[in-house]
Short mmCIF file of C-alpha atoms in Angstrom, two decimals:
data_model
loop_
_atom_site.label_atom_id
_atom_site.label_comp_id
_atom_site.label_asym_id
_atom_site.label_seq_id
_atom_site.Cartn_x
_atom_site.Cartn_y
_atom_site.Cartn_z
CA MET B 11 14.75 7.75 17.84
CA SER B 12 15.09 5.37 14.91
CA GLU B 13 15.64 6.61 11.38
CA PRO B 14 12.37 7.17 9.46
CA ILE B 15 11.64 4.48 6.89
CA ILE B 16 9.59 7.04 4.91
CA ALA B 17 10.51 10.71 4.72
CA VAL B 18 8.33 12.97 2.55
CA GLU B 19 10.28 16.18 2.07
CA ARG B 20 8.49 19.34 0.89
CA VAL B 21 6.57 17.53 -1.85
CA THR B 22 4.48 19.60 -4.24
CA LYS B 23 2.54 18.16 -7.18
CA GLN B 24 1.13 20.35 -9.94
CA VAL B 25 -0.59 19.54 -13.21
CA HIS B 26 -1.04 21.89 -16.15
CA ASP B 27 -3.86 22.11 -18.66
CA SER B 28 -5.57 24.71 -20.85
CA THR B 29 -7.14 26.36 -17.80
CA GLY B 30 -3.82 26.86 -16.02
CA THR B 31 -1.99 25.17 -13.17
CA LEU B 32 -3.66 23.01 -10.55
CA THR B 33 -1.76 22.30 -7.34
CA ILE B 34 -2.78 18.85 -6.06
CA LEU B 35 -0.25 18.71 -3.21
CA HIS B 36 1.46 21.68 -1.63
CA ASP B 37 4.65 21.48 0.43
CA ILE B 38 3.88 18.13 2.12
CA ASP B 39 6.41 17.21 4.79
CA PHE B 40 6.26 14.27 7.24
CA THR B 41 8.03 11.07 8.30
CA VAL B 42 6.93 7.55 9.21
CA LEU B 43 9.01 5.27 11.43
CA ALA B 44 9.63 1.57 10.89
CA ARG B 45 6.79 -0.62 12.19
CA GLU B 46 4.52 2.39 12.53
CA SER B 47 1.02 2.51 11.06
CA ALA B 48 -0.22 5.76 9.53
CA ALA B 49 -3.54 6.68 7.95
CA ILE B 50 -3.82 9.35 5.26
CA VAL B 51 -7.33 10.77 5.49
CA GLY B 52 -9.26 13.51 3.73
CA ALA B 53 -12.14 14.23 1.40
CA SER B 54 -12.35 12.84 -2.13
CA GLY B 55 -10.07 14.85 -4.39
CA SER B 56 -7.84 16.08 -1.58
CA GLY B 57 -4.74 14.39 -3.01
CA LYS B 58 -4.53 11.28 -0.81
CA SER B 59 -4.03 8.73 -3.58
CA THR B 60 -1.62 11.02 -5.43
CA LEU B 61 0.47 11.29 -2.28
CA LEU B 62 0.50 7.50 -1.86
CA SER B 63 1.62 7.08 -5.47
CA ILE B 64 4.46 9.54 -4.92
CA ILE B 65 5.55 7.72 -1.75
CA ALA B 66 5.76 4.57 -3.86
CA GLY B 67 7.67 6.31 -6.62
CA LEU B 68 4.88 5.50 -9.09
CA ASP B 69 4.23 9.21 -9.63
CA THR B 70 6.78 12.01 -9.55
CA PRO B 71 6.48 15.25 -7.55
CA THR B 72 6.87 18.65 -9.17
CA THR B 73 9.21 19.63 -6.36
CA GLY B 74 10.50 17.85 -3.27
CA THR B 75 11.42 14.22 -2.79
CA VAL B 76 10.70 11.02 -0.86
CA ARG B 77 13.28 8.93 0.95
CA LEU B 78 12.24 5.30 1.23
CA ALA B 79 14.39 3.09 3.45
CA GLY B 80 17.23 5.59 3.01
CA THR B 81 16.97 5.87 -0.79
CA ASP B 82 16.09 9.20 -2.43
CA LEU B 83 13.53 7.91 -4.93
CA PHE B 84 13.74 10.88 -7.25
CA SER B 85 17.51 11.03 -7.54
CA ILE B 86 17.44 7.66 -9.35
CA ASP B 87 15.83 6.55 -12.63
CA GLU B 88 12.58 4.58 -13.01
CA ASP B 89 14.33 1.22 -13.34
CA ALA B 90 16.11 1.81 -10.04
CA ARG B 91 12.86 2.96 -8.41
CA ALA B 92 11.19 -0.22 -9.63
CA ALA B 93 13.97 -2.24 -8.03
CA VAL B 94 13.45 -0.43 -4.71
CA ARG B 95 9.70 -1.10 -4.89
CA ALA B 96 10.26 -4.78 -5.62
CA ALA B 97 12.60 -5.11 -2.65
CA LYS B 98 10.85 -2.88 -0.09
CA VAL B 99 7.20 -2.23 -0.91
CA GLY B 100 3.95 -4.19 -1.00
CA PHE B 101 0.72 -2.79 -2.46
CA VAL B 102 -2.95 -3.36 -1.72
CA PHE B 103 -5.34 -1.50 -4.00
CA GLN B 104 -9.11 -1.00 -3.88
CA SER B 105 -9.41 -2.64 -7.31
CA PHE B 106 -7.33 -5.70 -6.21
CA GLN B 107 -5.33 -5.73 -9.49
CA LEU B 108 -5.16 -9.50 -9.70
CA LEU B 109 -4.26 -11.11 -13.02
CA GLY B 110 -7.38 -12.80 -14.34
CA ASN B 111 -5.50 -15.49 -16.28
CA LEU B 112 -3.73 -16.68 -13.11
CA ASN B 113 -5.33 -18.55 -10.23
CA ALA B 114 -4.97 -17.44 -6.61
CA LEU B 115 -1.80 -19.42 -6.04
CA GLU B 116 -0.20 -18.20 -9.26
CA ASN B 117 -1.06 -14.57 -8.46
CA VAL B 118 0.70 -14.83 -5.10
CA MET B 119 3.63 -16.78 -6.54
CA LEU B 120 4.27 -14.22 -9.31
CA PRO B 121 6.36 -11.62 -7.39
CA LEU B 122 8.41 -14.43 -5.83
CA GLU B 123 9.03 -16.00 -9.22
CA LEU B 124 10.11 -12.64 -10.63
CA GLN B 125 12.81 -12.65 -7.95
CA GLY B 126 13.85 -16.17 -8.91
CA ARG B 127 12.73 -17.76 -5.64
CA SER B 128 12.78 -21.55 -5.85
CA ASP B 129 10.41 -21.79 -2.87
CA ALA B 130 7.74 -19.56 -4.47
CA ARG B 131 5.02 -22.23 -4.48
CA LEU B 132 5.60 -23.21 -0.85
CA LEU B 133 5.65 -19.64 0.43
CA ALA B 134 2.60 -18.62 -1.61
CA THR B 135 0.65 -21.67 -0.42
CA GLU B 136 1.49 -20.95 3.23
CA MET B 137 0.47 -17.30 2.92
CA LEU B 138 -2.84 -18.13 1.25
CA ARG B 139 -3.56 -20.58 4.05
CA ARG B 140 -2.70 -17.83 6.53
CA VAL B 141 -5.38 -15.59 5.01
CA GLY B 142 -7.94 -18.39 5.03
CA LEU B 143 -7.80 -19.38 1.37
CA GLY B 144 -6.11 -22.75 1.64
CA GLU B 145 -9.06 -24.37 -0.14
CA ARG B 146 -9.15 -21.77 -2.93
CA LEU B 147 -5.62 -22.05 -4.32
CA ARG B 148 -6.72 -23.14 -7.80
CA HIS B 149 -9.61 -20.70 -8.14
CA TYR B 150 -9.39 -17.83 -10.61
CA PRO B 151 -10.31 -14.25 -9.62
CA LYS B 152 -13.61 -14.32 -11.56
CA VAL B 153 -15.00 -17.03 -9.24
CA LEU B 154 -13.73 -15.44 -6.01
CA SER B 155 -15.81 -12.99 -4.00
CA GLY B 156 -14.60 -9.43 -3.47
CA GLY B 157 -13.37 -10.28 0.02
CA GLU B 158 -11.54 -13.34 -1.25
CA GLN B 159 -9.89 -11.33 -4.02
CA GLN B 160 -8.76 -8.74 -1.48
CA ARG B 161 -7.30 -11.50 0.70
CA VAL B 162 -5.37 -12.81 -2.32
CA ALA B 163 -4.08 -9.27 -2.85
CA LEU B 164 -3.02 -9.12 0.81
CA ALA B 165 -1.27 -12.48 0.53
CA ARG B 166 0.55 -11.30 -2.61
CA ALA B 167 1.69 -8.14 -0.81
CA PHE B 168 2.81 -9.83 2.42
CA VAL B 169 4.44 -12.90 0.88
CA MET B 170 7.37 -10.67 -0.09
CA GLN B 171 7.78 -9.58 3.56
CA PRO B 172 7.98 -5.92 2.50
CA ALA B 173 9.43 -3.25 4.74
CA VAL B 174 6.50 -1.01 3.79
CA LEU B 175 2.89 -1.84 2.89
CA LEU B 176 0.91 0.82 1.04
CA ALA B 177 -2.87 0.39 0.88
CA ASP B 178 -5.24 2.63 -1.11
CA GLU B 179 -8.83 2.39 0.20
CA PRO B 180 -8.38 -1.35 0.81
CA THR B 181 -12.02 -1.85 1.85
CA GLY B 182 -13.63 0.60 -0.56
CA SER B 183 -15.08 -2.13 -2.81
CA LEU B 184 -16.23 -4.41 0.02
CA ASP B 185 -19.35 -4.69 2.16
CA PHE B 186 -19.03 -3.75 5.83
CA ALA B 187 -18.56 -7.24 7.29
CA THR B 188 -16.06 -8.30 4.63
CA GLY B 189 -14.20 -5.01 4.95
CA GLU B 190 -13.93 -5.48 8.72
CA ALA B 191 -12.47 -8.95 8.24
CA VAL B 192 -9.92 -7.69 5.70
CA ILE B 193 -8.81 -4.84 7.99
CA GLU B 194 -8.44 -7.21 10.95
CA LEU B 195 -6.27 -9.43 8.77
CA MET B 196 -4.21 -6.50 7.51
CA PHE B 197 -3.38 -5.26 11.00
CA ALA B 198 -2.67 -8.81 12.23
CA LEU B 199 -0.22 -9.44 9.40
CA ASN B 200 1.26 -5.98 9.98
CA ARG B 201 1.96 -6.75 13.63
CA GLU B 202 3.37 -10.20 12.93
CA ALA B 203 5.68 -9.10 10.10
CA GLY B 204 6.68 -5.76 11.63
CA THR B 205 5.84 -4.06 8.36
CA THR B 206 5.30 -0.31 8.24
CA LEU B 207 1.71 0.36 7.14
CA VAL B 208 0.53 3.47 5.31
CA LEU B 209 -3.05 3.44 4.18
CA VAL B 210 -5.40 5.86 2.46
CA THR B 211 -8.90 5.65 3.89
CA HIS B 212 -12.10 7.65 4.28
CA ASP B 213 -13.18 5.40 7.16
CA ARG B 214 -12.62 7.13 10.51
CA ALA B 215 -12.75 3.89 12.47
CA ILE B 216 -9.97 2.36 10.38
CA ALA B 217 -7.90 5.54 10.63
CA ALA B 218 -8.30 5.55 14.42
CA ARG B 219 -6.67 2.12 14.65
CA CYS B 220 -3.43 3.50 13.19
CA ASP B 221 -0.65 4.95 15.30
CA ARG B 222 -0.92 8.27 13.47
CA GLN B 223 -3.31 10.15 11.20
CA LEU B 224 -2.36 12.64 8.50
CA ARG B 225 -5.25 14.75 7.26
CA ILE B 226 -4.95 16.19 3.78
CA GLU B 227 -7.12 19.21 2.99
CA ALA B 228 -6.83 21.05 -0.31
CA GLY B 229 -3.46 19.44 -0.91
CA ARG B 230 -1.96 20.41 2.46
CA VAL B 231 -1.33 18.48 5.66
CA LYS B 232 -3.74 20.24 8.03
CA VAL B 233 -3.86 17.95 11.03
CA GLU B 234 -1.47 15.33 12.33
CA ALA B 235 -2.85 13.22 15.16
CA GLU B 236 -1.54 10.33 17.20
CA ALA B 237 -3.87 7.58 18.33
#
């Protein structure tokens, strides 16, 4: 068996306030293999998005660790974690998180330019054409529909050819038909690029398309299913 590209090792997340200690995640432990797709499912407030943030190294666990592509994310400092994310991870968020002062092409070019790629414009243009936005390169987010903005976000994530794609409710802001189109595109790009996909979703049909499902209930992994 190949080495896991993601290994979540006994992760617990607690927060403290005037009422005491709240445990958001409790002793979470699982692995995801390269090229695998995994859905994290559960009710609102169950800790799904917190877990995804910890996998990315954007949030820190109270105890436990995450190994991403062989790197222990919490044995290194934030600058080093950011470097790992830049090299290995793509993100797709429900809120798109596009920069409003940049057009579609510039939004997709940005991560390439930050890496000093001289072919940033060419690669970004090709990826936007791949997601069906070849005629919308110069359009700014405010004049793009929700589905178009999500496709720009997908193009920005995949243009880096990440080893891992993390998606948090990627269709949550979209109507049914648009959401279906975005999911079809996400899985198609996933297959073509061989990228490991981990997505948080409340949609059972989307979860069922993944190789595996991890159900989070009250901060614990209750059920692990294979499609």
